[in-house]
Amino acid sequence: MRIEVPARRRNLISLTPLIDVVFILLVFFMLASSFLDWRGISLNMPPVSEVGRVHDGSLELRLGVDGSVSLDGEAVSRDAALRRVGAAVSTEPDRLVIVRPEGEVRLQTMVEWLEALSGAGATNVSLRQG
Amino acid sequence: MKLPAPPTRKDSDDHLIPLINIVFLLLIFFMLAGALSRPEPFSVEPPYSDEGQAATVDEWVLSVAADGRFALDGEELLRDAVIDRIEQRTRNGDDLRIKLRADADLNAELLLPLFDDLRDAGVERLTLLTVASGG
């Protein structure tokens, strides 16, 4: 007995060019897309005239290159500085905290301090030239 | 005389279909999951931070490399040109939010004078772009 083999359906178009194009698209999207999880920290712009201005009741935090910290002119440890800032802003939430890093302080360090200050409860933090 | 039948050429396209399925899946994944971004003229390693809200990198992105080069929306410019451009935009009273993509290694002495210049150029809101550290 003879069994009829169904005739093979011929592909209308060849798949190879399709794969080429899809591969090119794939490589393009792999290279061009970024998966970074961007975050934004809003910064307070410095006030117009800074020279000679006395900030009433503001806390001034100076950051040294070697990791030293001074709060209102007094050298303190990082934890003590954060504690004191936290205590100050708990009574007066709008109290201005001015962060003045030394010239060589890296941005990563500044960002860590902004984070820590915000974690201590300070909402009004300003980053200024020291 | 009996000739051996020529080896039947298999239709070479058939076994490619699973491959195409996978490649299509990858393609759709990268199209949907990845955000297309304008390539920067230099590489910027943003600071890590867990603070801040999710942000998009779209317009008025000012990139600052660790060596102090500037680029506005992917176009490398001199510092004065950046300030000029921002000033032109803010002159007609537009509320301009600058997104600052600065390198984590950038020094305070390079970065902080820029804040003053941006303020003088009329920028009222500045967002520092960081990258979430949690993986």
PDB file of C-alpha atoms in Angstrom:
ATOM      1  CA  MET A   1       0.000   0.000   0.000  1.00  0.00           C
ATOM      2  CA  ARG A   2       1.215   3.374  -0.834  1.00  0.00           C
ATOM      3  CA  ILE A   3       0.788   6.213   1.573  1.00  0.00           C
ATOM      4  CA  GLU A   4       0.618   9.632   0.079  1.00  0.00           C
ATOM      5  CA  VAL A   5       3.155  11.876   1.605  1.00  0.00           C
ATOM      6  CA  PRO A   6       1.609  15.316   1.854  1.00  0.00           C
ATOM      7  CA  ALA A   7       3.435  17.766  -0.298  1.00  0.00           C
ATOM      8  CA  ARG A   8       5.800  19.920   1.726  1.00  0.00           C
ATOM      9  CA  ARG A   9       4.541  23.419   2.001  1.00  0.00           C
ATOM     10  CA  ARG A  10       7.216  25.667   0.667  1.00  0.00           C
ATOM     11  CA  ASN A  11       8.083  28.684   2.767  1.00  0.00           C
ATOM     12  CA  LEU A  12       7.008  31.780   0.962  1.00  0.00           C
ATOM     13  CA  ILE A  13       9.982  33.770   2.175  1.00  0.00           C
ATOM     14  CA  SER A  14      13.257  32.549   3.439  1.00  0.00           C
ATOM     15  CA  LEU A  15      13.730  32.994   7.164  1.00  0.00           C
ATOM     16  CA  THR A  16      17.426  33.771   7.044  1.00  0.00           C
ATOM     17  CA  PRO A  17      17.136  37.483   6.136  1.00  0.00           C
ATOM     18  CA  LEU A  18      14.470  37.848   8.795  1.00  0.00           C
ATOM     19  CA  ILE A  19      16.814  36.446  11.400  1.00  0.00           C
ATOM     20  CA  ASP A  20      19.551  38.798  10.235  1.00  0.00           C
ATOM     21  CA  VAL A  21      17.333  41.812  10.704  1.00  0.00           C
ATOM     22  CA  VAL A  22      16.022  40.631  14.053  1.00  0.00           C
ATOM     23  CA  PHE A  23      19.552  40.013  15.279  1.00  0.00           C
ATOM     24  CA  ILE A  24      20.598  43.485  14.238  1.00  0.00           C
ATOM     25  CA  LEU A  25      17.617  44.958  16.082  1.00  0.00           C
ATOM     26  CA  LEU A  26      18.427  42.835  19.109  1.00  0.00           C
ATOM     27  CA  VAL A  27      22.033  43.969  19.205  1.00  0.00           C
ATOM     28  CA  PHE A  28      20.943  47.583  18.765  1.00  0.00           C
ATOM     29  CA  PHE A  29      18.515  47.473  21.662  1.00  0.00           C
ATOM     30  CA  MET A  30      20.999  45.623  23.854  1.00  0.00           C
ATOM     31  CA  LEU A  31      23.627  48.275  23.300  1.00  0.00           C
ATOM     32  CA  ALA A  32      21.393  51.334  23.297  1.00  0.00           C
ATOM     33  CA  SER A  33      19.228  50.637  26.302  1.00  0.00           C
ATOM     34  CA  SER A  34      20.272  51.314  29.837  1.00  0.00           C
ATOM     35  CA  PHE A  35      18.944  49.618  32.912  1.00  0.00           C
ATOM     36  CA  LEU A  36      20.155  52.101  35.498  1.00  0.00           C
ATOM     37  CA  ASP A  37      17.657  52.915  38.207  1.00  0.00           C
ATOM     38  CA  TRP A  38      17.937  56.702  38.260  1.00  0.00           C
ATOM     39  CA  ARG A  39      17.034  58.655  41.378  1.00  0.00           C
ATOM     40  CA  GLY A  40      16.787  62.378  41.782  1.00  0.00           C
ATOM     41  CA  ILE A  41      17.780  64.395  44.832  1.00  0.00           C
ATOM     42  CA  SER A  42      16.384  67.912  44.832  1.00  0.00           C
ATOM     43  CA  LEU A  43      18.996  70.445  45.819  1.00  0.00           C
ATOM     44  CA  ASN A  44      18.351  73.842  47.294  1.00  0.00           C
ATOM     45  CA  MET A  45      19.881  76.530  45.131  1.00  0.00           C
ATOM     46  CA  PRO A  46      22.258  78.771  47.078  1.00  0.00           C
ATOM     47  CA  PRO A  47      20.884  82.208  47.914  1.00  0.00           C
ATOM     48  CA  VAL A  48      21.909  85.165  45.775  1.00  0.00           C
ATOM     49  CA  SER A  49      24.166  87.054  48.111  1.00  0.00           C
ATOM     50  CA  GLU A  50      26.090  84.723  50.281  1.00  0.00           C
ATOM     51  CA  VAL A  51      28.986  86.909  51.297  1.00  0.00           C
ATOM     52  CA  GLY A  52      28.695  88.408  54.740  1.00  0.00           C
ATOM     53  CA  ARG A  53      25.265  86.985  55.320  1.00  0.00           C
ATOM     54  CA  VAL A  54      24.586  85.685  58.798  1.00  0.00           C
ATOM     55  CA  HIS A  55      22.271  82.725  58.850  1.00  0.00           C
ATOM     56  CA  ASP A  56      20.239  82.986  61.987  1.00  0.00           C
ATOM     57  CA  GLY A  57      19.966  79.696  63.725  1.00  0.00           C
ATOM     58  CA  SER A  58      21.365  77.676  60.901  1.00  0.00           C
ATOM     59  CA  LEU A  59      23.628  74.739  61.532  1.00  0.00           C
ATOM     60  CA  GLU A  60      26.878  74.753  59.641  1.00  0.00           C
ATOM     61  CA  LEU A  61      28.451  71.432  58.891  1.00  0.00           C
ATOM     62  CA  ARG A  62      31.955  71.459  57.477  1.00  0.00           C
ATOM     63  CA  LEU A  63      33.285  68.349  55.813  1.00  0.00           C
ATOM     64  CA  GLY A  64      37.004  67.748  55.578  1.00  0.00           C
ATOM     65  CA  VAL A  65      38.787  65.719  52.936  1.00  0.00           C
ATOM     66  CA  ASP A  66      40.101  63.331  55.597  1.00  0.00           C
ATOM     67  CA  GLY A  67      36.570  62.612  56.802  1.00  0.00           C
ATOM     68  CA  SER A  68      36.672  65.109  59.648  1.00  0.00           C
ATOM     69  CA  VAL A  69      33.449  66.891  60.484  1.00  0.00           C
ATOM     70  CA  SER A  70      32.838  70.099  62.336  1.00  0.00           C
ATOM     71  CA  LEU A  71      29.457  71.372  63.397  1.00  0.00           C
ATOM     72  CA  ASP A  72      29.257  75.102  64.013  1.00  0.00           C
ATOM     73  CA  GLY A  73      33.034  75.239  64.291  1.00  0.00           C
ATOM     74  CA  GLU A  74      33.383  72.380  66.727  1.00  0.00           C
ATOM     75  CA  ALA A  75      35.056  69.155  65.610  1.00  0.00           C
ATOM     76  CA  VAL A  76      32.727  66.234  66.193  1.00  0.00           C
ATOM     77  CA  SER A  77      32.351  62.673  65.016  1.00  0.00           C
ATOM     78  CA  ARG A  78      29.969  61.804  62.219  1.00  0.00           C
ATOM     79  CA  ASP A  79      27.483  60.148  64.527  1.00  0.00           C
ATOM     80  CA  ALA A  80      27.577  63.000  67.022  1.00  0.00           C
ATOM     81  CA  ALA A  81      27.026  65.507  64.222  1.00  0.00           C
ATOM     82  CA  LEU A  82      24.017  63.595  62.933  1.00  0.00           C
ATOM     83  CA  ARG A  83      22.630  63.241  66.461  1.00  0.00           C
ATOM     84  CA  ARG A  84      22.934  66.935  67.130  1.00  0.00           C
ATOM     85  CA  VAL A  85      21.408  67.886  63.814  1.00  0.00           C
ATOM     86  CA  GLY A  86      18.600  65.420  64.470  1.00  0.00           C
ATOM     87  CA  ALA A  87      17.974  66.921  67.900  1.00  0.00           C
ATOM     88  CA  ALA A  88      18.003  70.452  66.469  1.00  0.00           C
ATOM     89  CA  VAL A  89      15.563  69.737  63.651  1.00  0.00           C
ATOM     90  CA  SER A  90      13.206  67.743  65.840  1.00  0.00           C
ATOM     91  CA  THR A  91      12.247  70.932  67.656  1.00  0.00           C
ATOM     92  CA  GLU A  92      12.483  73.181  64.616  1.00  0.00           C
ATOM     93  CA  PRO A  93      11.874  71.200  61.428  1.00  0.00           C
ATOM     94  CA  ASP A  94      12.616  74.091  59.051  1.00  0.00           C
ATOM     95  CA  ARG A  95      16.015  74.772  60.508  1.00  0.00           C
ATOM     96  CA  LEU A  96      18.570  75.339  57.779  1.00  0.00           C
ATOM     97  CA  VAL A  97      21.509  72.961  57.666  1.00  0.00           C
ATOM     98  CA  ILE A  98      24.373  74.259  55.540  1.00  0.00           C
ATOM     99  CA  VAL A  99      26.851  71.676  54.321  1.00  0.00           C
ATOM    100  CA  ARG A 100      30.218  73.137  53.364  1.00  0.00           C
ATOM    101  CA  PRO A 101      32.558  70.554  51.937  1.00  0.00           C
ATOM    102  CA  GLU A 102      36.237  71.246  51.445  1.00  0.00           C
ATOM    103  CA  GLY A 103      37.454  71.593  47.894  1.00  0.00           C
ATOM    104  CA  GLU A 104      38.650  68.050  47.435  1.00  0.00           C
ATOM    105  CA  VAL A 105      35.616  66.283  48.888  1.00  0.00           C
ATOM    106  CA  ARG A 106      34.086  63.898  46.359  1.00  0.00           C
ATOM    107  CA  LEU A 107      30.492  64.112  45.230  1.00  0.00           C
ATOM    108  CA  GLN A 108      29.802  60.614  46.537  1.00  0.00           C
ATOM    109  CA  THR A 109      30.745  61.782  50.042  1.00  0.00           C
ATOM    110  CA  MET A 110      28.462  64.798  49.728  1.00  0.00           C
ATOM    111  CA  VAL A 111      25.587  62.626  48.551  1.00  0.00           C
ATOM    112  CA  GLU A 112      26.121  60.286  51.498  1.00  0.00           C
ATOM    113  CA  TRP A 113      25.979  63.227  53.874  1.00  0.00           C
ATOM    114  CA  LEU A 114      22.823  64.611  52.252  1.00  0.00           C
ATOM    115  CA  GLU A 115      21.309  61.168  52.646  1.00  0.00           C
ATOM    116  CA  ALA A 116      22.368  60.876  56.277  1.00  0.00           C
ATOM    117  CA  LEU A 117      21.074  64.357  57.108  1.00  0.00           C
ATOM    118  CA  SER A 118      17.768  63.638  55.471  1.00  0.00           C
ATOM    119  CA  GLY A 119      17.654  60.390  57.443  1.00  0.00           C
ATOM    120  CA  ALA A 120      18.265  62.403  60.626  1.00  0.00           C
ATOM    121  CA  GLY A 121      15.176  64.439  59.808  1.00  0.00           C
ATOM    122  CA  ALA A 122      16.664  67.572  58.262  1.00  0.00           C
ATOM    123  CA  THR A 123      14.494  68.837  55.405  1.00  0.00           C
ATOM    124  CA  ASN A 124      16.125  72.166  54.690  1.00  0.00           C
ATOM    125  CA  VAL A 125      19.655  71.219  53.671  1.00  0.00           C
ATOM    126  CA  SER A 126      21.812  73.429  51.501  1.00  0.00           C
ATOM    127  CA  LEU A 127      25.099  72.498  49.893  1.00  0.00           C
ATOM    128  CA  ARG A 128      27.444  75.457  49.620  1.00  0.00           C
ATOM    129  CA  GLN A 129      30.961  76.344  48.871  1.00  0.00           C
ATOM    130  CA  GLY A 130      33.096  76.214  51.966  1.00  0.00           C
TER     131      GLY A 130
ATOM    132  CA  MET B   1      22.181   0.766 -13.356  1.00  0.00           C
ATOM    133  CA  LYS B   2      20.886   2.187 -10.141  1.00  0.00           C
ATOM    134  CA  LEU B   3      22.144   5.576  -9.101  1.00  0.00           C
ATOM    135  CA  PRO B   4      22.146   6.397  -5.415  1.00  0.00           C
ATOM    136  CA  ALA B   5      19.469   8.907  -4.662  1.00  0.00           C
ATOM    137  CA  PRO B   6      20.896  12.342  -4.043  1.00  0.00           C
ATOM    138  CA  PRO B   7      20.853  13.159  -0.346  1.00  0.00           C
ATOM    139  CA  THR B   8      17.632  14.935   0.319  1.00  0.00           C
ATOM    140  CA  ARG B   9      18.392  18.442   1.318  1.00  0.00           C
ATOM    141  CA  LYS B  10      16.463  19.205   4.424  1.00  0.00           C
ATOM    142  CA  ASP B  11      14.621  22.415   4.406  1.00  0.00           C
ATOM    143  CA  SER B  12      17.203  24.388   6.346  1.00  0.00           C
ATOM    144  CA  ASP B  13      14.758  26.977   7.619  1.00  0.00           C
ATOM    145  CA  ASP B  14      12.663  24.734   9.776  1.00  0.00           C
ATOM    146  CA  HIS B  15      15.040  24.184  12.613  1.00  0.00           C
ATOM    147  CA  LEU B  16      15.653  27.931  12.855  1.00  0.00           C
ATOM    148  CA  ILE B  17      12.174  28.659  14.148  1.00  0.00           C
ATOM    149  CA  PRO B  18      12.942  27.989  17.851  1.00  0.00           C
ATOM    150  CA  LEU B  19      15.976  30.226  17.500  1.00  0.00           C
ATOM    151  CA  ILE B  20      13.856  32.994  16.073  1.00  0.00           C
ATOM    152  CA  ASN B  21      11.366  32.577  18.891  1.00  0.00           C
ATOM    153  CA  ILE B  22      14.084  33.099  21.463  1.00  0.00           C
ATOM    154  CA  VAL B  23      15.619  36.024  19.617  1.00  0.00           C
ATOM    155  CA  PHE B  24      12.213  37.675  19.277  1.00  0.00           C
ATOM    156  CA  LEU B  25      11.617  37.245  22.995  1.00  0.00           C
ATOM    157  CA  LEU B  26      14.978  38.829  23.793  1.00  0.00           C
ATOM    158  CA  LEU B  27      14.262  41.627  21.358  1.00  0.00           C
ATOM    159  CA  ILE B  28      10.894  42.408  22.929  1.00  0.00           C
ATOM    160  CA  PHE B  29      12.416  42.230  26.411  1.00  0.00           C
ATOM    161  CA  PHE B  30      15.137  44.744  25.582  1.00  0.00           C
ATOM    162  CA  MET B  31      12.688  47.009  23.774  1.00  0.00           C
ATOM    163  CA  LEU B  32      10.289  47.128  26.708  1.00  0.00           C
ATOM    164  CA  ALA B  33      12.575  46.876  29.726  1.00  0.00           C
ATOM    165  CA  GLY B  34      15.434  49.099  28.684  1.00  0.00           C
ATOM    166  CA  ALA B  35      15.168  52.839  28.459  1.00  0.00           C
ATOM    167  CA  LEU B  36      16.765  54.269  25.375  1.00  0.00           C
ATOM    168  CA  SER B  37      19.202  56.938  26.328  1.00  0.00           C
ATOM    169  CA  ARG B  38      21.200  59.401  24.387  1.00  0.00           C
ATOM    170  CA  PRO B  39      24.839  58.392  24.425  1.00  0.00           C
ATOM    171  CA  GLU B  40      27.083  60.725  26.354  1.00  0.00           C
ATOM    172  CA  PRO B  41      30.307  62.053  24.842  1.00  0.00           C
ATOM    173  CA  PHE B  42      32.150  60.906  27.950  1.00  0.00           C
ATOM    174  CA  SER B  43      31.435  58.374  30.629  1.00  0.00           C
ATOM    175  CA  VAL B  44      29.861  59.542  33.866  1.00  0.00           C
ATOM    176  CA  GLU B  45      29.835  57.307  36.904  1.00  0.00           C
ATOM    177  CA  PRO B  46      26.928  58.652  38.952  1.00  0.00           C
ATOM    178  CA  PRO B  47      26.968  58.611  42.743  1.00  0.00           C
ATOM    179  CA  TYR B  48      25.066  55.892  44.547  1.00  0.00           C
ATOM    180  CA  SER B  49      22.214  56.794  46.797  1.00  0.00           C
ATOM    181  CA  ASP B  50      19.043  55.267  48.148  1.00  0.00           C
ATOM    182  CA  GLU B  51      17.411  58.616  48.727  1.00  0.00           C
ATOM    183  CA  GLY B  52      15.325  60.517  46.293  1.00  0.00           C
ATOM    184  CA  GLN B  53      12.438  59.750  44.023  1.00  0.00           C
ATOM    185  CA  ALA B  54      12.616  57.816  40.828  1.00  0.00           C
ATOM    186  CA  ALA B  55      13.720  60.144  38.077  1.00  0.00           C
ATOM    187  CA  THR B  56      13.802  60.033  34.323  1.00  0.00           C
ATOM    188  CA  VAL B  57      16.748  61.178  32.302  1.00  0.00           C
ATOM    189  CA  ASP B  58      15.121  63.106  29.507  1.00  0.00           C
ATOM    190  CA  GLU B  59      15.639  66.812  28.890  1.00  0.00           C
ATOM    191  CA  TRP B  60      17.968  69.458  30.262  1.00  0.00           C
ATOM    192  CA  VAL B  61      20.391  66.908  31.572  1.00  0.00           C
ATOM    193  CA  LEU B  62      23.690  68.515  32.399  1.00  0.00           C
ATOM    194  CA  SER B  63      26.481  65.974  32.551  1.00  0.00           C
ATOM    195  CA  VAL B  64      29.723  66.755  34.287  1.00  0.00           C
ATOM    196  CA  ALA B  65      32.654  64.396  33.940  1.00  0.00           C
ATOM    197  CA  ALA B  66      35.157  63.844  36.715  1.00  0.00           C
ATOM    198  CA  ASP B  67      37.717  65.944  34.836  1.00  0.00           C
ATOM    199  CA  GLY B  68      35.315  68.880  34.556  1.00  0.00           C
ATOM    200  CA  ARG B  69      34.023  68.469  31.008  1.00  0.00           C
ATOM    201  CA  PHE B  70      30.411  69.480  30.435  1.00  0.00           C
ATOM    202  CA  ALA B  71      27.673  68.205  28.182  1.00  0.00           C
ATOM    203  CA  LEU B  72      24.112  69.419  27.866  1.00  0.00           C
ATOM    204  CA  ASP B  73      21.697  66.783  26.551  1.00  0.00           C
ATOM    205  CA  GLY B  74      24.505  64.740  25.082  1.00  0.00           C
ATOM    206  CA  GLU B  75      26.298  67.596  23.359  1.00  0.00           C
ATOM    207  CA  GLU B  76      29.717  68.412  24.716  1.00  0.00           C
ATOM    208  CA  LEU B  77      30.022  72.128  25.405  1.00  0.00           C
ATOM    209  CA  LEU B  78      32.308  74.475  27.195  1.00  0.00           C
ATOM    210  CA  ARG B  79      31.193  75.600  30.593  1.00  0.00           C
ATOM    211  CA  ASP B  80      30.357  79.123  29.422  1.00  0.00           C
ATOM    212  CA  ALA B  81      28.317  77.767  26.532  1.00  0.00           C
ATOM    213  CA  VAL B  82      26.293  75.624  28.920  1.00  0.00           C
ATOM    214  CA  ILE B  83      25.512  78.603  31.125  1.00  0.00           C
ATOM    215  CA  ASP B  84      24.664  80.705  28.039  1.00  0.00           C
ATOM    216  CA  ARG B  85      22.231  78.133  26.752  1.00  0.00           C
ATOM    217  CA  ILE B  86      20.488  77.792  30.060  1.00  0.00           C
ATOM    218  CA  GLU B  87      20.329  81.559  30.390  1.00  0.00           C
ATOM    219  CA  GLN B  88      18.715  81.893  26.942  1.00  0.00           C
ATOM    220  CA  ARG B  89      16.045  79.480  28.014  1.00  0.00           C
ATOM    221  CA  THR B  90      15.310  81.009  31.398  1.00  0.00           C
ATOM    222  CA  ARG B  91      15.263  84.564  30.066  1.00  0.00           C
ATOM    223  CA  ASN B  92      11.649  84.214  28.906  1.00  0.00           C
ATOM    224  CA  GLY B  93      10.599  83.233  32.369  1.00  0.00           C
ATOM    225  CA  ASP B  94      10.474  79.504  31.845  1.00  0.00           C
ATOM    226  CA  ASP B  95      10.671  77.410  34.940  1.00  0.00           C
ATOM    227  CA  LEU B  96      13.638  75.248  34.153  1.00  0.00           C
ATOM    228  CA  ARG B  97      14.505  72.136  36.093  1.00  0.00           C
ATOM    229  CA  ILE B  98      18.054  71.095  35.412  1.00  0.00           C
ATOM    230  CA  LYS B  99      18.980  67.515  36.000  1.00  0.00           C
ATOM    231  CA  LEU B 100      22.578  67.287  37.013  1.00  0.00           C
ATOM    232  CA  ARG B 101      24.349  64.080  36.157  1.00  0.00           C
ATOM    233  CA  ALA B 102      27.699  64.501  37.798  1.00  0.00           C
ATOM    234  CA  ASP B 103      30.451  61.994  38.284  1.00  0.00           C
ATOM    235  CA  ALA B 104      30.800  60.574  41.784  1.00  0.00           C
ATOM    236  CA  ASP B 105      34.494  61.492  41.767  1.00  0.00           C
ATOM    237  CA  LEU B 106      33.843  65.137  41.026  1.00  0.00           C
ATOM    238  CA  ASN B 107      35.348  67.538  43.554  1.00  0.00           C
ATOM    239  CA  ALA B 108      33.381  70.042  45.546  1.00  0.00           C
ATOM    240  CA  GLU B 109      35.549  72.858  44.212  1.00  0.00           C
ATOM    241  CA  LEU B 110      34.536  72.009  40.649  1.00  0.00           C
ATOM    242  CA  LEU B 111      30.899  71.321  41.397  1.00  0.00           C
ATOM    243  CA  LEU B 112      29.779  73.919  43.906  1.00  0.00           C
ATOM    244  CA  PRO B 113      30.749  77.033  41.890  1.00  0.00           C
ATOM    245  CA  LEU B 114      28.576  75.560  39.152  1.00  0.00           C
ATOM    246  CA  PHE B 115      25.554  75.795  41.463  1.00  0.00           C
ATOM    247  CA  ASP B 116      26.165  79.514  41.872  1.00  0.00           C
ATOM    248  CA  ASP B 117      26.496  79.998  38.131  1.00  0.00           C
ATOM    249  CA  LEU B 118      23.321  78.040  37.467  1.00  0.00           C
ATOM    250  CA  ARG B 119      21.503  80.085  40.062  1.00  0.00           C
ATOM    251  CA  ASP B 120      22.756  83.269  38.400  1.00  0.00           C
ATOM    252  CA  ALA B 121      21.559  81.882  35.056  1.00  0.00           C
ATOM    253  CA  GLY B 122      18.050  81.682  36.461  1.00  0.00           C
ATOM    254  CA  VAL B 123      17.768  78.046  37.394  1.00  0.00           C
ATOM    255  CA  GLU B 124      15.460  77.622  40.331  1.00  0.00           C
ATOM    256  CA  ARG B 125      15.332  73.894  40.665  1.00  0.00           C
ATOM    257  CA  LEU B 126      18.198  71.508  40.432  1.00  0.00           C
ATOM    258  CA  THR B 127      17.958  67.753  40.689  1.00  0.00           C
ATOM    259  CA  LEU B 128      21.051  65.703  41.296  1.00  0.00           C
ATOM    260  CA  LEU B 129      20.770  62.383  39.518  1.00  0.00           C
ATOM    261  CA  THR B 130      21.992  59.363  41.404  1.00  0.00           C
ATOM    262  CA  VAL B 131      21.691  55.637  40.933  1.00  0.00           C
ATOM    263  CA  ALA B 132      20.045  53.328  43.432  1.00  0.00           C
ATOM    264  CA  SER B 133      22.699  51.213  45.068  1.00  0.00           C
ATOM    265  CA  GLY B 134      20.512  48.247  45.923  1.00  0.00           C
ATOM    266  CA  GLY B 135      20.951  45.602  43.281  1.00  0.00           C
TER     267      GLY B 135
END
